[in-house]
Amino acid sequence: MASFPPINPVYPSPPEWLQESASHVWLPYAQMQTVPMTLPAVKTEGVRITLEDGRELIDGVSSWWTAAHGYNHPHIRDAVTKQLEQMPHIMLGGFAHEPAFRLAKRLADILPGDLNHTFFSESGSVSVEIAMKIAVQYWINQGARGRHHFVSFRGGYHGDTLGTMAVCDPDEGMHTLFKGVIPEHLLTDIPRGAEGEAAFDQFLKTHAHEVAAVVMEPLVQGAGGMIFHPPETLQIIRRCCDRHNVLLIVDEIFTGFGRTGTLFACHQADIVPDIMTLSKALTGGTMALATTTARAHVFEAFLSDDPGKALMHGPTYTGNPLACAAANAALDLFEKEPRLEQAARIEAQLKRELEPARAVKGVQDVRVLGAIGVIEVDDLKDTEWLKRRFIEEGVWVRPFANIIYTTPPLVIEEADLRTLTDAVLRVLAEWAQK
Ligand SMILES: *Cc1c(COP(=O)(O)O)cnc(C)c1O
């Protein structure tokens, strides 16, 4: 066995607390024998992460797409501090409190159509599990039997729990490794154009009797490799679901809150899903919170004199007041500060500054939507080398699959974004020589 912890090439002398406890934290998506570059962070402010040795990194990832308003935004911090002093938590089973109820009402006001009924949880995966559970019970409550399968798309990602793994892309969801453990659902290609619509329509027609819902990420399949599709695709899927009486779950956990240029990606296609999930930027990267919001007709299928028709779900921390206070404050910022204009400026700048990457050997595609910039390559070759070079350049960029991408905080200034794109192009040029 190799020595543990391994020497960290970008942080050769970690602080004592990290040396002593390296193996005690089982890190996400990491082969722990070689876990190479875990950086001790001590402070975040705006778009910057400060390391224990004083180095600063410009965050090109927004901490997994959460920190839309930059870190430590004073408005969010004040709201959470105030809530912390008054009431950090109370169970929602039996009690109501203003942060959760106000937040649910505000979401109803800004979400498309009659998406008016919100269930709170603490992680994106769980919010998708809840959406799936609602969809299955929606049919059971109406006496329809056997409708417990889901249709999902190649390239999709909806979480890491056992239930959501089953609706992820088979490679991403590791369907082979977990064969026989996770249920098998119906996987198909995301429809594009008239031909795509015909094929998808036929697919749904064949399977509708066994399907509870179609699950999809709108406009961008994020963790599956930042794959884009046009708004028309959402309209096609909505139309086919209507035609064959199947529910549509739209997972806006990544795309929600300005990332694609509009507050929600659904706005660009002018469609209303039956159930929508949100998380990531919901609290601006401050607290763990996720929501599952249903339309009126879905909610009403659970209203009955029969207690057995209620939604039997209740995470311990559901509607946590601190998290809801953070989310309310984050929503204020979309009203008070020009986030969507900032997203549009980021889009224009990314389009300009990433374009030269197209000429680099090994680059397959350069694409930008809202505050998402993607360089797709034939093969990343050495991901660890790339990560190290970005850290040396003073930026935090985390390539995966076959892409180098950036999703900066929406508040990033032009000069900081240029530093980020310059670093990406410089490292990419070196990478092409490898
Ligand atoms: C991140 C993500 C999830 C899972 O959210 P977690 O909070 O990591 O459980 C689900 N769906 C999409 C589209 C995501 O981007």
Short mmCIF file of C-alpha atoms and ligand atoms in Angstrom, two decimals:
data_model
loop_
_atom_site.label_atom_id
_atom_site.label_comp_id
_atom_site.label_asym_id
_atom_site.label_seq_id
_atom_site.Cartn_x
_atom_site.Cartn_y
_atom_site.Cartn_z
CA MET A 1 0.00 0.00 0.00
CA ALA A 2 1.18 3.52 -0.78
CA SER A 3 1.97 5.87 2.08
CA PHE A 4 -0.90 7.93 3.39
CA PRO A 5 -1.46 10.81 3.14
CA PRO A 6 0.37 11.17 -0.17
CA ILE A 7 2.58 14.21 -0.73
CA ASN A 8 0.53 17.06 -2.11
CA PRO A 9 2.49 18.64 -4.99
CA VAL A 10 0.78 22.02 -4.69
CA TYR A 11 0.72 22.07 -0.90
CA PRO A 12 3.83 20.25 0.37
CA SER A 13 3.55 21.35 4.00
CA PRO A 14 -0.08 21.18 5.07
CA PRO A 15 -1.13 22.42 8.51
CA GLU A 16 -0.99 19.99 11.41
CA TRP A 17 -4.77 19.45 11.59
CA LEU A 18 -4.79 18.27 7.98
CA GLN A 19 -1.75 16.01 8.35
CA GLU A 20 -3.16 14.38 11.45
CA SER A 21 -6.67 13.81 10.15
CA ALA A 22 -6.22 13.28 6.41
CA SER A 23 -7.72 9.79 6.34
CA HIS A 24 -10.59 10.57 8.69
CA VAL A 25 -12.57 12.52 6.13
CA TRP A 26 -13.63 10.28 3.27
CA LEU A 27 -13.60 12.79 0.43
CA PRO A 28 -16.13 13.08 -2.43
CA TYR A 29 -15.34 11.43 -5.76
CA ALA A 30 -11.81 10.62 -4.59
CA GLN A 31 -9.60 7.57 -4.76
CA MET A 32 -8.36 7.93 -1.19
CA GLN A 33 -5.08 6.10 -1.79
CA THR A 34 -3.89 8.80 -4.14
CA VAL A 35 -6.07 11.74 -3.09
CA PRO A 36 -3.63 14.32 -4.31
CA MET A 37 -4.65 17.93 -4.02
CA THR A 38 -6.78 18.77 -1.04
CA LEU A 39 -6.23 22.42 -0.30
CA PRO A 40 -6.65 23.79 3.21
CA ALA A 41 -9.03 26.76 2.81
CA VAL A 42 -9.49 29.24 5.62
CA LYS A 43 -11.56 32.07 4.18
CA THR A 44 -13.83 33.02 1.29
CA GLU A 45 -14.79 36.49 0.14
CA GLY A 46 -16.42 37.60 -3.12
CA VAL A 47 -14.94 35.40 -5.85
CA ARG A 48 -11.81 34.51 -3.87
CA ILE A 49 -10.80 31.52 -1.78
CA THR A 50 -7.92 32.08 0.67
CA LEU A 51 -5.67 29.13 1.50
CA GLU A 52 -4.06 28.56 4.85
CA ASP A 53 -0.67 29.74 3.55
CA GLY A 54 -2.20 33.03 2.36
CA ARG A 55 -2.48 32.20 -1.35
CA GLU A 56 -5.69 33.28 -3.07
CA LEU A 57 -7.57 31.49 -5.83
CA ILE A 58 -10.25 32.99 -8.05
CA ASP A 59 -13.13 30.53 -7.96
CA GLY A 60 -14.13 29.48 -11.47
CA VAL A 61 -16.58 26.85 -10.22
CA SER A 62 -18.59 28.75 -7.55
CA SER A 63 -18.18 25.83 -5.13
CA TRP A 64 -20.08 23.35 -7.25
CA TRP A 65 -22.29 26.05 -8.80
CA THR A 66 -23.68 27.42 -5.55
CA ALA A 67 -22.00 30.77 -4.83
CA ALA A 68 -23.93 32.84 -7.38
CA HIS A 69 -23.63 36.09 -5.38
CA GLY A 70 -19.99 35.52 -4.43
CA TYR A 71 -18.95 34.28 -1.00
CA ASN A 72 -19.96 36.00 2.23
CA HIS A 73 -22.36 38.42 0.63
CA PRO A 74 -23.17 40.77 3.52
CA HIS A 75 -26.92 40.67 2.86
CA ILE A 76 -27.09 36.88 3.13
CA ARG A 77 -24.66 36.81 6.06
CA ASP A 78 -26.74 39.37 7.99
CA ALA A 79 -29.99 37.48 7.38
CA VAL A 80 -28.46 34.19 8.56
CA THR A 81 -26.83 35.82 11.59
CA LYS A 82 -30.12 37.40 12.62
CA GLN A 83 -31.94 34.10 12.23
CA LEU A 84 -29.19 32.27 14.14
CA GLU A 85 -29.63 34.56 17.13
CA GLN A 86 -33.40 34.16 17.10
CA MET A 87 -34.15 30.56 16.13
CA PRO A 88 -31.63 28.37 14.28
CA HIS A 89 -33.98 25.44 13.96
CA ILE A 90 -37.42 24.14 14.81
CA MET A 91 -39.18 21.05 13.51
CA LEU A 92 -41.68 21.72 10.73
CA GLY A 93 -43.88 18.86 11.94
CA GLY A 94 -46.26 20.94 14.06
CA PHE A 95 -44.65 24.38 13.75
CA ALA A 96 -44.69 27.10 11.12
CA HIS A 97 -42.06 29.81 10.84
CA GLU A 98 -41.75 32.86 8.68
CA PRO A 99 -38.55 32.02 6.73
CA ALA A 100 -39.95 28.77 5.27
CA PHE A 101 -43.48 29.99 4.60
CA ARG A 102 -42.32 33.26 3.09
CA LEU A 103 -39.82 31.42 0.91
CA ALA A 104 -42.45 28.97 -0.39
CA LYS A 105 -44.74 31.88 -1.29
CA ARG A 106 -41.92 33.77 -3.00
CA LEU A 107 -40.97 30.69 -5.03
CA ALA A 108 -44.60 30.34 -6.11
CA ASP A 109 -44.46 33.96 -7.30
CA ILE A 110 -41.31 33.56 -9.42
CA LEU A 111 -41.61 29.97 -10.69
CA PRO A 112 -43.44 29.43 -13.99
CA GLY A 113 -47.20 28.78 -14.08
CA ASP A 114 -48.91 27.19 -11.10
CA LEU A 115 -45.79 25.62 -9.57
CA ASN A 116 -47.08 26.70 -6.18
CA HIS A 117 -46.52 23.94 -3.61
CA THR A 118 -43.04 23.46 -2.18
CA PHE A 119 -41.54 20.66 -0.11
CA PHE A 120 -38.19 21.40 1.61
CA SER A 121 -35.17 19.10 1.94
CA GLU A 122 -31.41 19.57 2.37
CA SER A 123 -29.82 18.21 -0.77
CA GLY A 124 -30.46 18.14 -4.46
CA SER A 125 -30.48 14.35 -4.64
CA VAL A 126 -33.13 14.15 -1.94
CA SER A 127 -35.29 16.78 -3.67
CA VAL A 128 -35.22 14.62 -6.81
CA GLU A 129 -36.08 11.52 -4.75
CA ILE A 130 -39.05 13.44 -3.36
CA ALA A 131 -40.11 14.49 -6.87
CA MET A 132 -39.97 10.83 -7.96
CA LYS A 133 -41.94 9.72 -4.92
CA ILE A 134 -44.59 12.40 -5.54
CA ALA A 135 -44.86 11.31 -9.18
CA VAL A 136 -45.35 7.63 -8.29
CA GLN A 137 -47.92 8.37 -5.58
CA TYR A 138 -49.74 10.84 -7.86
CA TRP A 139 -50.76 7.86 -9.98
CA ILE A 140 -51.42 5.51 -7.04
CA ASN A 141 -53.69 8.09 -5.38
CA GLN A 142 -55.75 8.17 -8.57
CA GLY A 143 -56.02 4.41 -8.76
CA ALA A 144 -53.63 3.99 -11.72
CA ARG A 145 -51.52 0.87 -11.21
CA GLY A 146 -48.06 -0.01 -12.45
CA ARG A 147 -46.88 3.50 -13.23
CA HIS A 148 -43.62 3.50 -11.29
CA HIS A 149 -40.96 3.75 -13.97
CA PHE A 150 -39.13 6.88 -15.07
CA VAL A 151 -37.88 8.05 -18.42
CA SER A 152 -34.50 9.77 -18.32
CA PHE A 153 -31.92 10.89 -20.86
CA ARG A 154 -28.40 9.94 -21.83
CA GLY A 155 -26.01 12.53 -20.40
CA GLY A 156 -28.35 13.31 -17.50
CA TYR A 157 -27.39 13.68 -13.86
CA HIS A 158 -29.83 13.90 -10.95
CA GLY A 159 -27.87 12.89 -7.86
CA ASP A 160 -25.87 10.23 -6.06
CA THR A 161 -28.48 8.46 -3.91
CA LEU A 162 -29.63 4.99 -4.98
CA GLY A 163 -32.96 6.26 -6.33
CA THR A 164 -31.48 9.10 -8.36
CA MET A 165 -28.56 7.02 -9.65
CA ALA A 166 -31.17 5.04 -11.52
CA VAL A 167 -32.16 8.08 -13.59
CA CYS A 168 -28.59 9.26 -14.26
CA ASP A 169 -26.66 8.48 -17.40
CA PRO A 170 -25.68 4.79 -17.03
CA ASP A 171 -21.94 5.59 -16.97
CA GLU A 172 -22.27 8.51 -14.58
CA GLY A 173 -24.68 6.54 -12.40
CA MET A 174 -22.39 3.51 -12.52
CA HIS A 175 -25.23 1.24 -13.61
CA THR A 176 -22.81 -1.58 -14.43
CA LEU A 177 -21.16 -1.62 -11.00
CA PHE A 178 -24.54 -1.44 -9.28
CA LYS A 179 -26.43 -3.77 -11.62
CA GLY A 180 -29.23 -5.52 -9.77
CA VAL A 181 -29.13 -2.97 -6.95
CA ILE A 182 -30.66 0.08 -8.56
CA PRO A 183 -33.98 -0.22 -10.38
CA GLU A 184 -33.89 -0.21 -14.16
CA HIS A 185 -35.79 2.63 -15.75
CA LEU A 186 -36.19 3.77 -19.34
CA LEU A 187 -33.28 5.55 -20.90
CA THR A 188 -33.37 7.37 -24.21
CA ASP A 189 -31.73 10.14 -26.24
CA ILE A 190 -32.72 13.70 -25.60
CA PRO A 191 -34.97 14.69 -28.52
CA ARG A 192 -33.72 17.31 -30.99
CA GLY A 193 -35.69 18.58 -33.98
CA ALA A 194 -38.69 17.02 -35.75
CA GLU A 195 -37.03 13.62 -36.07
CA GLY A 196 -36.17 13.60 -32.37
CA GLU A 197 -39.76 14.50 -31.52
CA ALA A 198 -41.16 11.66 -33.63
CA ALA A 199 -38.85 9.13 -32.00
CA PHE A 200 -39.47 10.38 -28.47
CA ASP A 201 -43.22 10.51 -29.06
CA GLN A 202 -43.21 6.88 -30.21
CA PHE A 203 -41.06 5.92 -27.19
CA LEU A 204 -43.48 7.55 -24.74
CA LYS A 205 -46.50 6.10 -26.50
CA THR A 206 -45.08 2.59 -26.07
CA HIS A 207 -44.21 3.05 -22.41
CA ALA A 208 -46.71 5.58 -20.98
CA HIS A 209 -48.74 2.87 -19.18
CA GLU A 210 -45.73 2.02 -16.98
CA VAL A 211 -44.27 5.51 -16.63
CA ALA A 212 -44.77 7.90 -13.72
CA ALA A 213 -42.71 10.77 -15.09
CA VAL A 214 -40.00 11.97 -17.44
CA VAL A 215 -37.00 13.47 -15.60
CA MET A 216 -34.72 16.00 -17.26
CA GLU A 217 -32.25 18.85 -16.82
CA PRO A 218 -33.36 21.86 -18.89
CA LEU A 219 -31.00 23.44 -21.49
CA VAL A 220 -27.82 22.08 -19.93
CA GLN A 221 -26.95 18.60 -18.73
CA GLY A 222 -24.41 19.72 -16.14
CA ALA A 223 -22.54 16.96 -14.35
CA GLY A 224 -22.96 14.75 -17.43
CA GLY A 225 -20.50 16.99 -19.31
CA MET A 226 -22.16 20.41 -19.80
CA ILE A 227 -24.10 19.25 -22.85
CA PHE A 228 -26.47 21.89 -24.26
CA HIS A 229 -29.78 21.50 -26.05
CA PRO A 230 -32.06 24.21 -27.45
CA PRO A 231 -35.23 25.48 -25.72
CA GLU A 232 -37.16 23.68 -28.46
CA THR A 233 -36.16 20.37 -26.85
CA LEU A 234 -38.03 21.33 -23.69
CA GLN A 235 -41.10 22.19 -25.73
CA ILE A 236 -40.90 18.84 -27.52
CA ILE A 237 -40.68 16.95 -24.23
CA ARG A 238 -43.53 18.96 -22.70
CA ARG A 239 -45.72 18.33 -25.76
CA CYS A 240 -45.04 14.57 -25.77
CA CYS A 241 -45.72 14.31 -22.01
CA ASP A 242 -49.04 16.10 -22.51
CA ARG A 243 -49.97 13.91 -25.45
CA HIS A 244 -49.37 10.69 -23.52
CA ASN A 245 -50.44 11.90 -20.08
CA VAL A 246 -47.06 11.52 -18.37
CA LEU A 247 -45.73 13.87 -15.66
CA LEU A 248 -42.67 16.01 -16.36
CA ILE A 249 -40.05 16.59 -13.66
CA VAL A 250 -37.61 19.37 -14.52
CA ASP A 251 -34.44 19.38 -12.43
CA GLU A 252 -33.21 23.00 -12.26
CA ILE A 253 -30.75 22.28 -9.45
CA PHE A 254 -27.85 23.42 -11.64
CA THR A 255 -29.61 25.69 -14.14
CA GLY A 256 -31.78 27.63 -11.68
CA PHE A 257 -31.05 31.14 -10.42
CA GLY A 258 -29.55 32.85 -13.43
CA ARG A 259 -26.92 30.32 -14.48
CA THR A 260 -28.25 30.01 -18.05
CA GLY A 261 -29.01 33.74 -18.35
CA THR A 262 -32.64 33.68 -17.21
CA LEU A 263 -33.81 33.18 -13.63
CA PHE A 264 -34.89 29.65 -14.59
CA ALA A 265 -34.00 27.72 -17.74
CA CYS A 266 -37.70 26.86 -18.25
CA HIS A 267 -38.36 30.56 -18.93
CA GLN A 268 -36.41 30.30 -22.20
CA ALA A 269 -38.78 27.63 -23.50
CA ASP A 270 -41.88 29.07 -21.87
CA ILE A 271 -42.90 25.68 -20.48
CA VAL A 272 -44.26 24.66 -17.08
CA PRO A 273 -43.13 21.30 -15.71
CA ASP A 274 -45.40 19.38 -13.33
CA ILE A 275 -42.68 19.21 -10.68
CA MET A 276 -39.48 21.24 -10.39
CA THR A 277 -36.43 20.72 -8.18
CA LEU A 278 -34.03 23.45 -7.00
CA SER A 279 -30.93 23.55 -4.82
CA LYS A 280 -27.28 24.62 -5.45
CA ALA A 281 -27.58 28.45 -5.82
CA LEU A 282 -30.85 28.57 -3.87
CA THR A 283 -29.07 29.87 -0.76
CA GLY A 284 -26.21 31.44 -2.72
CA GLY A 285 -23.85 28.78 -1.46
CA THR A 286 -24.49 29.55 2.20
CA MET A 287 -26.58 26.68 3.59
CA ALA A 288 -27.69 23.26 2.38
CA LEU A 289 -31.26 23.55 1.10
CA ALA A 290 -33.30 22.03 -1.72
CA THR A 291 -36.90 22.30 -2.85
CA THR A 292 -39.39 20.16 -4.73
CA THR A 293 -42.25 22.27 -6.10
CA ALA A 294 -45.42 20.80 -7.59
CA ARG A 295 -48.17 22.28 -9.71
CA ALA A 296 -51.72 22.59 -8.40
CA HIS A 297 -53.06 19.45 -10.12
CA VAL A 298 -50.25 17.35 -8.62
CA PHE A 299 -50.76 18.79 -5.13
CA GLU A 300 -54.50 18.26 -5.39
CA ALA A 301 -54.07 14.54 -6.09
CA PHE A 302 -52.88 14.25 -2.47
CA LEU A 303 -55.88 16.07 -0.95
CA SER A 304 -58.31 13.52 0.46
CA ASP A 305 -60.34 12.43 3.49
CA ASP A 306 -58.08 9.38 3.42
CA PRO A 307 -54.92 10.02 5.53
CA GLY A 308 -53.20 7.29 3.50
CA LYS A 309 -53.15 9.59 0.48
CA ALA A 310 -50.89 12.15 2.17
CA LEU A 311 -47.26 12.48 1.12
CA MET A 312 -45.44 10.47 3.77
CA HIS A 313 -42.12 12.22 3.77
CA GLY A 314 -40.37 14.37 6.37
CA PRO A 315 -36.64 14.97 6.60
CA THR A 316 -35.60 15.94 10.15
CA TYR A 317 -34.26 19.32 9.08
CA THR A 318 -37.00 20.05 6.54
CA GLY A 319 -37.49 23.80 6.17
CA ASN A 320 -34.52 24.65 8.40
CA PRO A 321 -34.96 28.35 9.31
CA LEU A 322 -31.28 29.26 8.82
CA ALA A 323 -31.25 27.81 5.33
CA CYS A 324 -34.60 29.40 4.43
CA ALA A 325 -33.37 32.77 5.73
CA ALA A 326 -30.32 32.43 3.48
CA ALA A 327 -32.54 31.57 0.50
CA ASN A 328 -34.86 34.53 1.13
CA ALA A 329 -31.83 36.82 1.28
CA ALA A 330 -30.45 35.29 -1.93
CA LEU A 331 -33.80 35.94 -3.64
CA ASP A 332 -33.66 39.57 -2.44
CA LEU A 333 -30.37 39.91 -4.29
CA PHE A 334 -31.97 38.91 -7.59
CA GLU A 335 -34.41 41.78 -7.00
CA LYS A 336 -31.92 44.35 -5.68
CA GLU A 337 -28.81 43.65 -7.73
CA PRO A 338 -28.48 43.24 -11.52
CA ARG A 339 -27.72 39.49 -11.55
CA LEU A 340 -29.24 38.68 -14.92
CA GLU A 341 -27.43 41.60 -16.59
CA GLN A 342 -24.24 40.32 -14.96
CA ALA A 343 -24.93 36.85 -16.37
CA ALA A 344 -25.39 38.40 -19.83
CA ARG A 345 -22.08 40.29 -19.50
CA ILE A 346 -20.32 37.09 -18.42
CA GLU A 347 -21.81 35.29 -21.42
CA ALA A 348 -20.51 37.92 -23.86
CA GLN A 349 -17.06 37.95 -22.27
CA LEU A 350 -16.78 34.14 -22.15
CA LYS A 351 -17.81 33.94 -25.81
CA ARG A 352 -15.09 36.43 -26.75
CA GLU A 353 -12.32 35.15 -24.56
CA LEU A 354 -12.78 31.37 -24.87
CA GLU A 355 -13.21 31.47 -28.65
CA PRO A 356 -9.42 31.25 -29.37
CA ALA A 357 -9.45 27.81 -27.67
CA ARG A 358 -11.15 26.46 -30.78
CA ALA A 359 -7.82 26.65 -32.63
CA VAL A 360 -5.97 24.55 -30.03
CA LYS A 361 -5.09 21.01 -31.05
CA GLY A 362 -7.34 18.45 -29.33
CA VAL A 363 -10.20 20.90 -28.70
CA GLN A 364 -13.48 19.55 -30.04
CA ASP A 365 -15.88 22.32 -29.15
CA VAL A 366 -16.17 25.64 -27.35
CA ARG A 367 -19.63 26.57 -26.09
CA VAL A 368 -21.13 29.21 -23.86
CA LEU A 369 -24.59 29.68 -22.40
CA GLY A 370 -25.26 32.32 -19.75
CA ALA A 371 -22.52 32.09 -17.13
CA ILE A 372 -21.35 28.66 -18.31
CA GLY A 373 -18.25 28.41 -20.49
CA VAL A 374 -17.15 25.01 -21.77
CA ILE A 375 -14.12 23.76 -23.67
CA GLU A 376 -14.60 20.18 -24.79
CA VAL A 377 -11.49 18.21 -25.66
CA ASP A 378 -10.86 14.77 -27.13
CA ASP A 379 -9.19 13.54 -23.94
CA LEU A 380 -8.16 15.43 -20.77
CA LYS A 381 -5.11 13.16 -20.62
CA ASP A 382 -3.89 14.01 -17.12
CA THR A 383 -6.64 15.64 -15.02
CA GLU A 384 -4.38 15.95 -11.97
CA TRP A 385 -1.78 17.84 -14.01
CA LEU A 386 -4.49 20.21 -15.22
CA LYS A 387 -5.80 20.83 -11.71
CA ARG A 388 -2.28 21.50 -10.46
CA ARG A 389 -1.49 23.96 -13.23
CA PHE A 390 -4.72 25.89 -12.56
CA ILE A 391 -3.87 26.17 -8.86
CA GLU A 392 -0.40 27.43 -9.78
CA GLU A 393 -2.08 30.02 -11.99
CA GLY A 394 -4.17 31.22 -9.03
CA VAL A 395 -7.53 29.96 -10.26
CA TRP A 396 -9.85 27.18 -9.13
CA VAL A 397 -10.96 25.18 -12.15
CA ARG A 398 -11.94 21.54 -11.91
CA PRO A 399 -11.92 19.70 -15.25
CA PHE A 400 -13.87 16.44 -15.49
CA ALA A 401 -15.02 13.93 -18.11
CA ASN A 402 -13.78 15.56 -21.34
CA ILE A 403 -14.33 19.20 -20.45
CA ILE A 404 -12.59 22.19 -18.95
CA TYR A 405 -15.36 24.54 -17.87
CA THR A 406 -16.07 27.61 -15.83
CA THR A 407 -19.20 28.64 -13.95
CA PRO A 408 -18.01 31.72 -12.05
CA PRO A 409 -20.02 33.57 -9.41
CA LEU A 410 -22.44 35.89 -11.27
CA VAL A 411 -20.85 38.89 -9.50
CA ILE A 412 -17.40 38.30 -10.99
CA GLU A 413 -15.78 41.51 -12.31
CA GLU A 414 -14.48 41.76 -15.85
CA ALA A 415 -10.81 41.79 -14.78
CA ASP A 416 -11.16 38.70 -12.58
CA LEU A 417 -12.98 36.83 -15.33
CA ARG A 418 -10.17 37.78 -17.73
CA THR A 419 -7.61 36.38 -15.25
CA LEU A 420 -9.66 33.17 -15.25
CA THR A 421 -10.01 32.86 -19.03
CA ASP A 422 -6.33 33.82 -19.56
CA ALA A 423 -5.30 31.05 -17.18
CA VAL A 424 -7.56 28.57 -18.97
CA LEU A 425 -6.08 29.43 -22.38
CA ARG A 426 -2.50 29.39 -21.10
CA VAL A 427 -2.88 25.99 -19.42
CA LEU A 428 -4.76 24.66 -22.45
CA ALA A 429 -1.89 25.67 -24.76
CA GLU A 430 0.61 23.79 -22.53
CA TRP A 431 -1.76 20.82 -22.37
CA ALA A 432 -1.88 20.63 -26.18
CA GLN A 433 1.92 20.16 -26.21
CA LYS A 434 1.81 17.23 -23.80
C1 LIG B 1 -25.89 18.67 -8.19
C2 LIG B 1 -27.11 18.16 -8.84
C3 LIG B 1 -27.95 17.25 -8.19
C4 LIG B 1 -27.64 16.66 -6.85
O1 LIG B 1 -27.60 17.62 -5.84
P1 LIG B 1 -26.84 17.26 -4.46
O2 LIG B 1 -27.09 18.46 -3.60
O3 LIG B 1 -25.40 17.09 -4.81
O4 LIG B 1 -27.45 16.04 -3.91
C5 LIG B 1 -29.10 16.85 -8.86
N1 LIG B 1 -29.40 17.33 -10.06
C6 LIG B 1 -28.61 18.21 -10.72
C7 LIG B 1 -29.03 18.72 -12.06
C8 LIG B 1 -27.43 18.65 -10.13
O5 LIG B 1 -26.63 19.49 -10.79
#
